[in-house]
mmCIF file with all atom_site columns, C-alpha atoms in Angstrom:
data_model
loop_
_atom_site.group_PDB
_atom_site.id
_atom_site.type_symbol
_atom_site.label_atom_id
_atom_site.label_alt_id
_atom_site.label_comp_id
_atom_site.label_asym_id
_atom_site.label_entity_id
_atom_site.label_seq_id
_atom_site.pdbx_PDB_ins_code
_atom_site.Cartn_x
_atom_site.Cartn_y
_atom_site.Cartn_z
_atom_site.occupancy
_atom_site.B_iso_or_equiv
_atom_site.pdbx_formal_charge
_atom_site.auth_seq_id
_atom_site.auth_comp_id
_atom_site.auth_asym_id
_atom_site.auth_atom_id
_atom_site.pdbx_PDB_model_num
ATOM 1  C CA . MET A 1 1  ? 6.384   -9.414  1.757   1.00 63.00 ? 1  MET A CA 1
ATOM 2  C CA . PRO A 1 2  ? 6.587   -9.378  5.692   1.00 72.00 ? 2  PRO A CA 1
ATOM 3  C CA . ARG A 1 3  ? 2.857   -8.078  6.650   1.00 71.00 ? 3  ARG A CA 1
ATOM 4  C CA . TRP A 1 4  ? 5.387   -6.374  9.438   1.00 77.00 ? 4  TRP A CA 1
ATOM 5  C CA . LEU A 1 5  ? 6.766   -4.450  6.639   1.00 80.00 ? 5  LEU A CA 1
ATOM 6  C CA . ALA A 1 6  ? 4.541   -3.895  4.494   1.00 73.00 ? 6  ALA A CA 1
ATOM 7  C CA . ILE A 1 7  ? 2.588   -2.125  7.715   1.00 75.00 ? 7  ILE A CA 1
ATOM 8  C CA . ILE A 1 8  ? 5.422   -0.169  9.065   1.00 82.00 ? 8  ILE A CA 1
ATOM 9  C CA . LEU A 1 9  ? 6.556   1.351   4.747   1.00 78.00 ? 9  LEU A CA 1
ATOM 10 C CA . ALA A 1 10 ? 2.917   2.452   4.235   1.00 77.00 ? 10 ALA A CA 1
ATOM 11 C CA . ILE A 1 11 ? 3.158   4.943   7.193   1.00 82.00 ? 11 ILE A CA 1
ATOM 12 C CA . PRO A 1 12 ? 5.067   7.651   6.718   1.00 84.00 ? 12 PRO A CA 1
ATOM 13 C CA . PRO A 1 13 ? 3.223   7.307   2.966   1.00 77.00 ? 13 PRO A CA 1
ATOM 14 C CA . LEU A 1 14 ? 0.010   7.505   5.362   1.00 77.00 ? 14 LEU A CA 1
ATOM 15 C CA . LEU A 1 15 ? 0.937   10.431  7.401   1.00 83.00 ? 15 LEU A CA 1
ATOM 16 C CA . LEU A 1 16 ? 1.416   13.090  4.797   1.00 81.00 ? 16 LEU A CA 1
ATOM 17 C CA . LEU A 1 17 ? -2.075  11.977  2.761   1.00 74.00 ? 17 LEU A CA 1
ATOM 18 C CA . LEU A 1 18 ? -2.804  12.615  6.611   1.00 78.00 ? 18 LEU A CA 1
ATOM 19 C CA . VAL A 1 19 ? -1.060  15.741  6.971   1.00 84.00 ? 19 VAL A CA 1
ATOM 20 C CA . THR A 1 20 ? -1.607  17.549  3.230   1.00 76.00 ? 20 THR A CA 1
ATOM 21 C CA . ALA A 1 21 ? -6.018  16.116  4.238   1.00 74.00 ? 21 ALA A CA 1
ATOM 22 C CA . LEU A 1 22 ? -5.527  18.618  7.055   1.00 80.00 ? 22 LEU A CA 1
ATOM 23 C CA . SER A 1 23 ? -4.849  21.486  4.764   1.00 82.00 ? 23 SER A CA 1
ATOM 24 C CA . ALA A 1 24 ? -7.484  20.597  2.493   1.00 78.00 ? 24 ALA A CA 1
ATOM 25 C CA . ASP A 1 25 ? -10.610 22.546  2.095   1.00 83.00 ? 25 ASP A CA 1
ATOM 26 C CA . ASP A 1 26 ? -12.505 20.790  -0.380  1.00 83.00 ? 26 ASP A CA 1
ATOM 27 C CA . LEU A 1 27 ? -11.222 17.195  0.521   1.00 77.00 ? 27 LEU A CA 1
ATOM 28 C CA . PRO A 1 28 ? -12.371 14.818  -2.130  1.00 79.00 ? 28 PRO A CA 1
ATOM 29 C CA . SER A 1 29 ? -12.184 16.709  -4.711  1.00 83.00 ? 29 SER A CA 1
ATOM 30 C CA . LEU A 1 30 ? -8.101  16.956  -4.262  1.00 78.00 ? 30 LEU A CA 1
ATOM 31 C CA . VAL A 1 31 ? -7.683  13.173  -4.393  1.00 76.00 ? 31 VAL A CA 1
ATOM 32 C CA . VAL A 1 32 ? -9.302  13.445  -7.009  1.00 81.00 ? 32 VAL A CA 1
ATOM 33 C CA . ALA A 1 33 ? -7.538  16.173  -9.073  1.00 82.00 ? 33 ALA A CA 1
ATOM 34 C CA . LYS A 1 34 ? -4.561  14.178  -7.692  1.00 78.00 ? 34 LYS A CA 1
ATOM 35 C CA . LEU A 1 35 ? -5.448  10.732  -8.261  1.00 80.00 ? 35 LEU A CA 1
ATOM 36 C CA . MET A 1 36 ? -5.498  12.043  -11.855 1.00 85.00 ? 36 MET A CA 1
ATOM 37 C CA . GLU A 1 37 ? -3.155  13.565  -13.018 1.00 85.00 ? 37 GLU A CA 1
ATOM 38 C CA . GLY A 1 38 ? -0.760  11.090  -12.191 1.00 81.00 ? 38 GLY A CA 1
ATOM 39 C CA . GLY A 1 39 ? 3.014   11.236  -10.950 1.00 83.00 ? 39 GLY A CA 1
ATOM 40 C CA . LEU A 1 40 ? 3.580   10.924  -7.747  1.00 79.00 ? 40 LEU A CA 1
ATOM 41 C CA . TRP A 1 41 ? 0.110   11.144  -5.604  1.00 78.00 ? 41 TRP A CA 1
ATOM 42 C CA . THR A 1 42 ? -1.100  8.458   -7.720  1.00 83.00 ? 42 THR A CA 1
ATOM 43 C CA . GLY A 1 43 ? 1.753   5.992   -6.687  1.00 82.00 ? 43 GLY A CA 1
ATOM 44 C CA . LEU A 1 44 ? 1.485   6.760   -3.666  1.00 79.00 ? 44 LEU A CA 1
ATOM 45 C CA . ALA A 1 45 ? -1.748  5.419   -4.069  1.00 81.00 ? 45 ALA A CA 1
ATOM 46 C CA . ALA A 1 46 ? -0.807  2.024   -5.821  1.00 84.00 ? 46 ALA A CA 1
ATOM 47 C CA . PHE A 1 47 ? 1.373   1.717   -2.905  1.00 81.00 ? 47 PHE A CA 1
ATOM 48 C CA . LEU A 1 48 ? -0.875  2.083   -0.263  1.00 79.00 ? 48 LEU A CA 1
ATOM 49 C CA . VAL A 1 49 ? -3.243  0.278   -1.999  1.00 82.00 ? 49 VAL A CA 1
ATOM 50 C CA . MET A 1 50 ? -0.434  -3.201  -2.435  1.00 82.00 ? 50 MET A CA 1
ATOM 51 C CA . ALA A 1 51 ? 1.360   -2.646  0.937   1.00 77.00 ? 51 ALA A CA 1
ATOM 52 C CA . VAL A 1 52 ? -2.567  -3.171  2.791   1.00 77.00 ? 52 VAL A CA 1
ATOM 53 C CA . VAL A 1 53 ? -3.906  -6.322  -0.278  1.00 81.00 ? 53 VAL A CA 1
ATOM 54 C CA . LEU A 1 54 ? -0.174  -8.513  -0.763  1.00 76.00 ? 54 LEU A CA 1
ATOM 55 C CA . PRO A 1 55 ? 0.564   -9.441  2.442   1.00 73.00 ? 55 PRO A CA 1
ATOM 56 C CA . PHE A 1 56 ? -3.140  -10.860 2.722   1.00 76.00 ? 56 PHE A CA 1
ATOM 57 C CA . ILE A 1 57 ? -2.474  -13.149 -0.127  1.00 76.00 ? 57 ILE A CA 1
ATOM 58 C CA . ARG A 1 58 ? -1.712  -16.026 0.565   1.00 67.00 ? 58 ARG A CA 1
ATOM 59 C CA . LYS A 1 59 ? -1.000  -19.136 -2.192  1.00 59.00 ? 59 LYS A CA 1
ATOM 60 C CA . PRO A 1 60 ? -3.801  -21.369 -1.061  1.00 62.00 ? 60 PRO A CA 1
ATOM 61 C CA . ASP A 1 61 ? -1.918  -24.781 -0.121  1.00 61.00 ? 61 ASP A CA 1
ATOM 62 C CA . ALA A 1 62 ? 0.278   -22.179 2.445   1.00 57.00 ? 62 ALA A CA 1
ATOM 63 C CA . GLN A 1 63 ? 3.151   -23.951 0.511   1.00 59.00 ? 63 GLN A CA 1
ATOM 64 C CA . SER A 1 64 ? 6.396   -22.054 -0.304  1.00 61.00 ? 64 SER A CA 1
ATOM 65 C CA . ARG A 1 65 ? 8.786   -22.509 -2.969  1.00 61.00 ? 65 ARG A CA 1
ATOM 66 C CA . ALA A 1 66 ? 11.500  -24.267 -1.296  1.00 61.00 ? 66 ALA A CA 1
ATOM 67 C CA . SER A 1 67 ? 9.369   -27.290 -0.539  1.00 61.00 ? 67 SER A CA 1
ATOM 68 C CA . ALA A 1 68 ? 7.513   -26.913 -3.807  1.00 58.00 ? 68 ALA A CA 1
ATOM 69 C CA . LYS A 1 69 ? 10.613  -28.139 -4.867  1.00 60.00 ? 69 LYS A CA 1
ATOM 70 C CA . VAL A 1 70 ? 11.739  -29.969 -3.289  1.00 59.00 ? 70 VAL A CA 1
ATOM 71 C CA . LYS A 1 71 ? 9.087   -32.747 -3.958  1.00 53.00 ? 71 LYS A CA 1
#
């Protein structure tokens, strides 16, 4: 996934989390409760982590699959 696409895809969930955070009285306990119940919020958190981490993971030799097949 290109880095720019991961950033664009992460913007709407981040905005949703921001709106939720602004309307909550006790944010840390709300976050823990939502993540522990599973479902949408756990999936959203997992997506955000993957969207941030995966674009930065590169192959050690920076070799693409197409060029690897040629050798």
